[in-house]
């Protein structure tokens, strides 16, 4: 059974600092999704990583995928308050039905 | 503009009542999904629906749940006899898993069972 684990689950950081969120998964997958969720809101797509070594960047966020290590990272550069949210990674289940297995989420709090 | 529109945004229902949650994609798609998120917890897969048939369902998706696309447009999730533990945010999503594109989530329907 596919398991997806994120760490840390909670992250409080100062504005301007850098940090990395880790997403490990237990079975082979060649793609991984990152989403952002604000409290009470929907899941906003951030990145889709489609192959080993894939790296994508959008603003202060950069995501990478290492399929051999079954690890994805979401790196935050020079954090700002607007980045405060919960970040989820998700990995497709087997069978190609589109099912996604989500990590527990990492709640990021950026303090001024 | 959301890729998927869901109604209602919030519903309060008595335990044992039937609930229907609706999802309307902005354009024609073949792949749809329902997920739920209990308050403060992770997002859980319920069911995937391709070409008007269920392609996969989770253990959560028991006989109390059903999905259909009655008019080729709306995509519905029905909970026949709600329980307190069904209280959650329910998200409809759409997206082709074979493509390199993302899976788009709707705004969610918050269900409270009392």
PDB file of C-alpha atoms in Angstrom:
ATOM      1  CA  UNK A   1       0.000   0.000   0.000  1.00  0.00           C
ATOM      2  CA  UNK A   2       1.365   3.366  -1.006  1.00  0.00           C
ATOM      3  CA  UNK A   3       2.256   5.641   1.876  1.00  0.00           C
ATOM      4  CA  UNK A   4       3.204   9.285   1.539  1.00  0.00           C
ATOM      5  CA  UNK A   5       4.898  11.036   4.425  1.00  0.00           C
ATOM      6  CA  UNK A   6       5.803  14.654   4.800  1.00  0.00           C
ATOM      7  CA  UNK A   7       8.079  16.333   7.248  1.00  0.00           C
ATOM      8  CA  UNK A   8       7.988  18.496   9.089  1.00  0.00           C
ATOM      9  CA  UNK A   9       4.247  18.605   9.752  1.00  0.00           C
ATOM     10  CA  UNK A  10       4.485  22.087  11.170  1.00  0.00           C
ATOM     11  CA  UNK A  11       7.002  24.754  10.370  1.00  0.00           C
ATOM     12  CA  UNK A  12       7.262  28.183  11.891  1.00  0.00           C
ATOM     13  CA  UNK A  13       9.830  30.421  10.324  1.00  0.00           C
ATOM     14  CA  UNK A  14      10.890  34.032  10.116  1.00  0.00           C
ATOM     15  CA  UNK A  15      10.449  36.068   7.000  1.00  0.00           C
ATOM     16  CA  UNK A  16      13.507  36.040   4.821  1.00  0.00           C
ATOM     17  CA  UNK A  17      14.638  32.558   5.873  1.00  0.00           C
ATOM     18  CA  UNK A  18      15.003  29.472   3.710  1.00  0.00           C
ATOM     19  CA  UNK A  19      13.597  26.070   4.448  1.00  0.00           C
ATOM     20  CA  UNK A  20      12.777  22.728   2.832  1.00  0.00           C
ATOM     21  CA  UNK A  21       9.750  20.477   3.138  1.00  0.00           C
ATOM     22  CA  UNK A  22      10.312  16.795   2.442  1.00  0.00           C
ATOM     23  CA  UNK A  23       7.937  14.283   0.916  1.00  0.00           C
ATOM     24  CA  UNK A  24       8.790  10.577   0.977  1.00  0.00           C
ATOM     25  CA  UNK A  25       6.711   7.891  -0.652  1.00  0.00           C
ATOM     26  CA  UNK A  26       6.859   4.152  -0.341  1.00  0.00           C
ATOM     27  CA  UNK A  27       6.367   2.721  -3.835  1.00  0.00           C
ATOM     28  CA  UNK A  28       7.652   3.561  -7.290  1.00  0.00           C
ATOM     29  CA  UNK A  29       6.159   6.583  -8.992  1.00  0.00           C
ATOM     30  CA  UNK A  30       7.407   8.752 -11.799  1.00  0.00           C
ATOM     31  CA  UNK A  31       5.256  11.742 -10.948  1.00  0.00           C
ATOM     32  CA  UNK A  32       4.369  13.807  -7.936  1.00  0.00           C
ATOM     33  CA  UNK A  33       2.084  16.754  -7.259  1.00  0.00           C
ATOM     34  CA  UNK A  34       2.401  19.662  -4.853  1.00  0.00           C
ATOM     35  CA  UNK A  35      -0.617  21.622  -3.660  1.00  0.00           C
ATOM     36  CA  UNK A  36      -1.166  24.591  -1.421  1.00  0.00           C
ATOM     37  CA  UNK A  37      -4.205  24.945   0.818  1.00  0.00           C
ATOM     38  CA  UNK A  38      -5.244  28.073   2.698  1.00  0.00           C
ATOM     39  CA  UNK A  39      -7.511  27.524   5.732  1.00  0.00           C
ATOM     40  CA  UNK A  40     -11.015  26.504   4.673  1.00  0.00           C
ATOM     41  CA  UNK A  41     -10.120  26.716   1.012  1.00  0.00           C
ATOM     42  CA  UNK A  42      -9.526  24.427  -1.918  1.00  0.00           C
ATOM     43  CA  UNK A  43      -6.303  22.818  -3.079  1.00  0.00           C
ATOM     44  CA  UNK A  44      -4.332  25.030  -5.388  1.00  0.00           C
ATOM     45  CA  UNK A  45      -1.972  23.238  -7.724  1.00  0.00           C
ATOM     46  CA  UNK A  46       1.637  24.355  -7.402  1.00  0.00           C
ATOM     47  CA  UNK A  47       3.705  21.848  -9.340  1.00  0.00           C
ATOM     48  CA  UNK A  48       3.479  18.618 -11.255  1.00  0.00           C
ATOM     49  CA  UNK A  49       6.815  16.797 -11.359  1.00  0.00           C
ATOM     50  CA  UNK A  50       6.883  14.249 -14.137  1.00  0.00           C
ATOM     51  CA  UNK A  51      10.245  12.522 -14.108  1.00  0.00           C
ATOM     52  CA  UNK A  52      13.350  11.754 -12.136  1.00  0.00           C
ATOM     53  CA  UNK A  53      15.404  14.869 -11.644  1.00  0.00           C
ATOM     54  CA  UNK A  54      12.526  17.187 -12.494  1.00  0.00           C
ATOM     55  CA  UNK A  55      12.867  20.634 -10.985  1.00  0.00           C
ATOM     56  CA  UNK A  56      10.268  23.365 -11.173  1.00  0.00           C
ATOM     57  CA  UNK A  57      10.298  26.862  -9.752  1.00  0.00           C
ATOM     58  CA  UNK A  58       7.618  29.437  -9.224  1.00  0.00           C
ATOM     59  CA  UNK A  59       8.539  32.562  -7.344  1.00  0.00           C
ATOM     60  CA  UNK A  60      10.033  31.652  -3.972  1.00  0.00           C
ATOM     61  CA  UNK A  61       9.079  27.980  -4.268  1.00  0.00           C
ATOM     62  CA  UNK A  62      11.131  25.306  -5.963  1.00  0.00           C
ATOM     63  CA  UNK A  63      10.186  21.644  -6.144  1.00  0.00           C
ATOM     64  CA  UNK A  64      12.297  18.672  -7.149  1.00  0.00           C
ATOM     65  CA  UNK A  65      11.781  14.963  -7.590  1.00  0.00           C
ATOM     66  CA  UNK A  66      14.169  12.063  -7.066  1.00  0.00           C
ATOM     67  CA  UNK A  67      12.281   8.939  -8.107  1.00  0.00           C
ATOM     68  CA  UNK A  68      15.124   6.624  -7.130  1.00  0.00           C
ATOM     69  CA  UNK A  69      15.118   7.919  -3.570  1.00  0.00           C
ATOM     70  CA  UNK A  70      11.296   8.248  -3.667  1.00  0.00           C
ATOM     71  CA  UNK A  71      11.715  11.767  -2.390  1.00  0.00           C
ATOM     72  CA  UNK A  72      10.460  15.173  -3.370  1.00  0.00           C
ATOM     73  CA  UNK A  73      11.446  18.458  -1.812  1.00  0.00           C
ATOM     74  CA  UNK A  74       9.719  21.824  -1.743  1.00  0.00           C
ATOM     75  CA  UNK A  75      12.237  24.530  -1.053  1.00  0.00           C
ATOM     76  CA  UNK A  76      11.186  27.937   0.184  1.00  0.00           C
ATOM     77  CA  UNK A  77      13.538  30.811  -0.466  1.00  0.00           C
ATOM     78  CA  UNK A  78      13.381  34.042   1.542  1.00  0.00           C
ATOM     79  CA  UNK A  79       9.965  33.274   2.980  1.00  0.00           C
ATOM     80  CA  UNK A  80       7.281  35.948   3.106  1.00  0.00           C
ATOM     81  CA  UNK A  81       4.082  36.014   5.141  1.00  0.00           C
ATOM     82  CA  UNK A  82       1.945  35.304   2.057  1.00  0.00           C
ATOM     83  CA  UNK A  83       3.453  31.836   1.875  1.00  0.00           C
ATOM     84  CA  UNK A  84       1.773  30.863   5.143  1.00  0.00           C
ATOM     85  CA  UNK A  85      -0.459  27.891   4.238  1.00  0.00           C
ATOM     86  CA  UNK A  86      -0.570  24.108   4.351  1.00  0.00           C
ATOM     87  CA  UNK A  87       1.397  22.339   1.649  1.00  0.00           C
ATOM     88  CA  UNK A  88       0.533  18.853   0.481  1.00  0.00           C
ATOM     89  CA  UNK A  89       2.405  16.477  -1.742  1.00  0.00           C
ATOM     90  CA  UNK A  90       0.476  13.740  -3.544  1.00  0.00           C
ATOM     91  CA  UNK A  91       1.524  10.636  -5.445  1.00  0.00           C
ATOM     92  CA  UNK A  92      -0.582   8.700  -7.957  1.00  0.00           C
ATOM     93  CA  UNK A  93      -1.830   5.316  -6.841  1.00  0.00           C
ATOM     94  CA  UNK A  94      -1.264   2.255  -8.995  1.00  0.00           C
ATOM     95  CA  UNK A  95      -3.632   1.476 -11.836  1.00  0.00           C
ATOM     96  CA  UNK A  96      -3.493   4.842 -13.586  1.00  0.00           C
ATOM     97  CA  UNK A  97      -7.011   5.752 -12.482  1.00  0.00           C
ATOM     98  CA  UNK A  98      -5.956   9.217 -11.390  1.00  0.00           C
ATOM     99  CA  UNK A  99      -6.213   8.423  -7.700  1.00  0.00           C
ATOM    100  CA  UNK A 100      -3.853  10.550  -5.624  1.00  0.00           C
ATOM    101  CA  UNK A 101      -2.479   9.587  -2.234  1.00  0.00           C
ATOM    102  CA  UNK A 102      -1.763  12.656  -0.158  1.00  0.00           C
ATOM    103  CA  UNK A 103       0.791  13.302   2.519  1.00  0.00           C
ATOM    104  CA  UNK A 104      -0.332  14.611   5.885  1.00  0.00           C
ATOM    105  CA  UNK A 105       0.432  18.175   4.907  1.00  0.00           C
ATOM    106  CA  UNK A 106       2.972  20.662   6.219  1.00  0.00           C
ATOM    107  CA  UNK A 107       1.559  23.768   7.836  1.00  0.00           C
ATOM    108  CA  UNK A 108       3.878  26.682   7.245  1.00  0.00           C
ATOM    109  CA  UNK A 109       3.666  29.776   9.385  1.00  0.00           C
ATOM    110  CA  UNK A 110       5.849  32.673   8.315  1.00  0.00           C
ATOM    111  CA  UNK A 111       6.297  35.308  10.970  1.00  0.00           C
ATOM    112  CA  UNK A 112       7.212  38.897  10.161  1.00  0.00           C
TER     113      UNK A 112
ATOM    114  CA  UNK B   1     -12.205  31.161 -12.657  1.00  0.00           C
ATOM    115  CA  UNK B   2     -12.460  27.745 -11.018  1.00  0.00           C
ATOM    116  CA  UNK B   3     -11.972  24.676 -13.157  1.00  0.00           C
ATOM    117  CA  UNK B   4     -14.713  22.910 -11.223  1.00  0.00           C
ATOM    118  CA  UNK B   5     -17.758  24.405  -9.519  1.00  0.00           C
ATOM    119  CA  UNK B   6     -19.274  22.669  -6.522  1.00  0.00           C
ATOM    120  CA  UNK B   7     -22.618  23.099  -4.814  1.00  0.00           C
ATOM    121  CA  UNK B   8     -23.580  23.565  -2.083  1.00  0.00           C
ATOM    122  CA  UNK B   9     -20.637  25.303  -0.513  1.00  0.00           C
ATOM    123  CA  UNK B  10     -21.919  24.357   2.926  1.00  0.00           C
ATOM    124  CA  UNK B  11     -24.663  22.004   4.052  1.00  0.00           C
ATOM    125  CA  UNK B  12     -25.876  21.078   7.494  1.00  0.00           C
ATOM    126  CA  UNK B  13     -27.877  17.874   7.691  1.00  0.00           C
ATOM    127  CA  UNK B  14     -29.412  15.633  10.299  1.00  0.00           C
ATOM    128  CA  UNK B  15     -27.832  12.266  10.912  1.00  0.00           C
ATOM    129  CA  UNK B  16     -29.518   9.621   8.775  1.00  0.00           C
ATOM    130  CA  UNK B  17     -30.528  12.034   6.036  1.00  0.00           C
ATOM    131  CA  UNK B  18     -29.477  11.715   2.416  1.00  0.00           C
ATOM    132  CA  UNK B  19     -27.141  14.301   0.955  1.00  0.00           C
ATOM    133  CA  UNK B  20     -26.257  15.030  -2.664  1.00  0.00           C
ATOM    134  CA  UNK B  21     -23.184  17.053  -3.474  1.00  0.00           C
ATOM    135  CA  UNK B  22     -22.817  18.396  -6.991  1.00  0.00           C
ATOM    136  CA  UNK B  23     -19.894  19.182  -9.213  1.00  0.00           C
ATOM    137  CA  UNK B  24     -19.993  20.967 -12.552  1.00  0.00           C
ATOM    138  CA  UNK B  25     -16.847  21.046 -14.646  1.00  0.00           C
ATOM    139  CA  UNK B  26     -16.292  24.143 -16.711  1.00  0.00           C
ATOM    140  CA  UNK B  27     -15.668  22.134 -19.849  1.00  0.00           C
ATOM    141  CA  UNK B  28     -16.192  18.565 -20.950  1.00  0.00           C
ATOM    142  CA  UNK B  29     -13.900  16.074 -19.283  1.00  0.00           C
ATOM    143  CA  UNK B  30     -13.897  12.341 -18.808  1.00  0.00           C
ATOM    144  CA  UNK B  31     -11.991  11.925 -15.544  1.00  0.00           C
ATOM    145  CA  UNK B  32     -13.568  12.980 -12.268  1.00  0.00           C
ATOM    146  CA  UNK B  33     -12.832  12.316  -8.646  1.00  0.00           C
ATOM    147  CA  UNK B  34     -14.220  12.843  -5.180  1.00  0.00           C
ATOM    148  CA  UNK B  35     -11.995  13.404  -2.184  1.00  0.00           C
ATOM    149  CA  UNK B  36     -12.785  14.293   1.376  1.00  0.00           C
ATOM    150  CA  UNK B  37     -10.897  16.110   4.092  1.00  0.00           C
ATOM    151  CA  UNK B  38     -11.931  15.817   7.701  1.00  0.00           C
ATOM    152  CA  UNK B  39     -11.145  19.037   9.546  1.00  0.00           C
ATOM    153  CA  UNK B  40      -7.428  19.372  10.187  1.00  0.00           C
ATOM    154  CA  UNK B  41      -6.554  16.116   8.467  1.00  0.00           C
ATOM    155  CA  UNK B  42      -5.131  15.054   5.149  1.00  0.00           C
ATOM    156  CA  UNK B  43      -7.022  14.738   1.907  1.00  0.00           C
ATOM    157  CA  UNK B  44      -8.426  11.245   1.314  1.00  0.00           C
ATOM    158  CA  UNK B  45      -9.383   9.669  -1.997  1.00  0.00           C
ATOM    159  CA  UNK B  46     -12.941   8.412  -2.294  1.00  0.00           C
ATOM    160  CA  UNK B  47     -13.585   7.481  -5.898  1.00  0.00           C
ATOM    161  CA  UNK B  48     -12.440   7.993  -9.463  1.00  0.00           C
ATOM    162  CA  UNK B  49     -14.904   8.070 -12.332  1.00  0.00           C
ATOM    163  CA  UNK B  50     -13.957   7.668 -15.978  1.00  0.00           C
ATOM    164  CA  UNK B  51     -16.239   7.696 -18.960  1.00  0.00           C
ATOM    165  CA  UNK B  52     -19.329   7.420 -16.763  1.00  0.00           C
ATOM    166  CA  UNK B  53     -18.105   4.470 -14.744  1.00  0.00           C
ATOM    167  CA  UNK B  54     -16.306   4.044 -11.442  1.00  0.00           C
ATOM    168  CA  UNK B  55     -12.699   3.156 -12.170  1.00  0.00           C
ATOM    169  CA  UNK B  56     -11.508   2.900  -8.585  1.00  0.00           C
ATOM    170  CA  UNK B  57     -12.914   3.406  -5.123  1.00  0.00           C
ATOM    171  CA  UNK B  58     -11.388   3.461  -1.676  1.00  0.00           C
ATOM    172  CA  UNK B  59     -12.359   1.562   1.443  1.00  0.00           C
ATOM    173  CA  UNK B  60     -14.112   4.699   2.650  1.00  0.00           C
ATOM    174  CA  UNK B  61     -16.452   4.557  -0.336  1.00  0.00           C
ATOM    175  CA  UNK B  62     -18.821   1.953   1.050  1.00  0.00           C
ATOM    176  CA  UNK B  63     -22.433   1.199   0.172  1.00  0.00           C
ATOM    177  CA  UNK B  64     -23.553   4.486   1.696  1.00  0.00           C
ATOM    178  CA  UNK B  65     -21.852   6.355  -1.118  1.00  0.00           C
ATOM    179  CA  UNK B  66     -22.679   6.518  -4.798  1.00  0.00           C
ATOM    180  CA  UNK B  67     -21.646   8.664  -7.733  1.00  0.00           C
ATOM    181  CA  UNK B  68     -23.269   9.385 -11.043  1.00  0.00           C
ATOM    182  CA  UNK B  69     -23.259  11.775 -13.932  1.00  0.00           C
ATOM    183  CA  UNK B  70     -26.961  11.866 -14.661  1.00  0.00           C
ATOM    184  CA  UNK B  71     -27.094  14.413 -17.447  1.00  0.00           C
ATOM    185  CA  UNK B  72     -23.595  14.234 -18.891  1.00  0.00           C
ATOM    186  CA  UNK B  73     -22.658  17.449 -17.174  1.00  0.00           C
ATOM    187  CA  UNK B  74     -23.230  17.406 -13.424  1.00  0.00           C
ATOM    188  CA  UNK B  75     -21.240  14.889 -11.417  1.00  0.00           C
ATOM    189  CA  UNK B  76     -22.802  13.985  -8.087  1.00  0.00           C
ATOM    190  CA  UNK B  77     -21.805  12.301  -4.860  1.00  0.00           C
ATOM    191  CA  UNK B  78     -24.677  10.890  -2.833  1.00  0.00           C
ATOM    192  CA  UNK B  79     -24.426   9.844   0.779  1.00  0.00           C
ATOM    193  CA  UNK B  80     -27.523   7.788   1.541  1.00  0.00           C
ATOM    194  CA  UNK B  81     -27.725   7.902   5.310  1.00  0.00           C
ATOM    195  CA  UNK B  82     -25.278  10.351   6.782  1.00  0.00           C
ATOM    196  CA  UNK B  83     -23.320   9.655   9.955  1.00  0.00           C
ATOM    197  CA  UNK B  84     -21.609  12.099  12.255  1.00  0.00           C
ATOM    198  CA  UNK B  85     -18.232  10.955  10.948  1.00  0.00           C
ATOM    199  CA  UNK B  86     -19.206  11.979   7.417  1.00  0.00           C
ATOM    200  CA  UNK B  87     -18.720  15.601   8.466  1.00  0.00           C
ATOM    201  CA  UNK B  88     -15.916  16.830   6.251  1.00  0.00           C
ATOM    202  CA  UNK B  89     -15.018  18.978   3.283  1.00  0.00           C
ATOM    203  CA  UNK B  90     -15.747  17.105   0.067  1.00  0.00           C
ATOM    204  CA  UNK B  91     -13.763  18.058  -3.001  1.00  0.00           C
ATOM    205  CA  UNK B  92     -14.605  17.258  -6.573  1.00  0.00           C
ATOM    206  CA  UNK B  93     -11.626  17.112  -8.910  1.00  0.00           C
ATOM    207  CA  UNK B  94     -10.994  16.567 -12.573  1.00  0.00           C
ATOM    208  CA  UNK B  95      -7.970  15.805 -14.697  1.00  0.00           C
ATOM    209  CA  UNK B  96      -6.535  13.223 -17.045  1.00  0.00           C
ATOM    210  CA  UNK B  97      -3.970  11.139 -15.128  1.00  0.00           C
ATOM    211  CA  UNK B  98      -2.255  10.163 -18.350  1.00  0.00           C
ATOM    212  CA  UNK B  99      -1.414  13.741 -19.222  1.00  0.00           C
ATOM    213  CA  UNK B 100       1.294  15.872 -17.731  1.00  0.00           C
ATOM    214  CA  UNK B 101      -1.274  18.275 -16.369  1.00  0.00           C
ATOM    215  CA  UNK B 102      -2.388  18.669 -12.820  1.00  0.00           C
ATOM    216  CA  UNK B 103      -5.531  17.396 -11.154  1.00  0.00           C
ATOM    217  CA  UNK B 104      -7.787  20.392 -10.518  1.00  0.00           C
ATOM    218  CA  UNK B 105      -9.816  20.605  -7.361  1.00  0.00           C
ATOM    219  CA  UNK B 106     -13.098  22.380  -6.856  1.00  0.00           C
ATOM    220  CA  UNK B 107     -13.847  24.855  -4.103  1.00  0.00           C
ATOM    221  CA  UNK B 108     -15.252  22.128  -1.885  1.00  0.00           C
ATOM    222  CA  UNK B 109     -18.543  21.400  -0.166  1.00  0.00           C
ATOM    223  CA  UNK B 110     -18.439  21.547   3.588  1.00  0.00           C
ATOM    224  CA  UNK B 111     -20.804  18.968   5.076  1.00  0.00           C
ATOM    225  CA  UNK B 112     -21.787  19.119   8.718  1.00  0.00           C
ATOM    226  CA  UNK B 113     -23.812  16.214  10.096  1.00  0.00           C
ATOM    227  CA  UNK B 114     -25.584  16.916  13.371  1.00  0.00           C
TER     228      UNK B 114
END
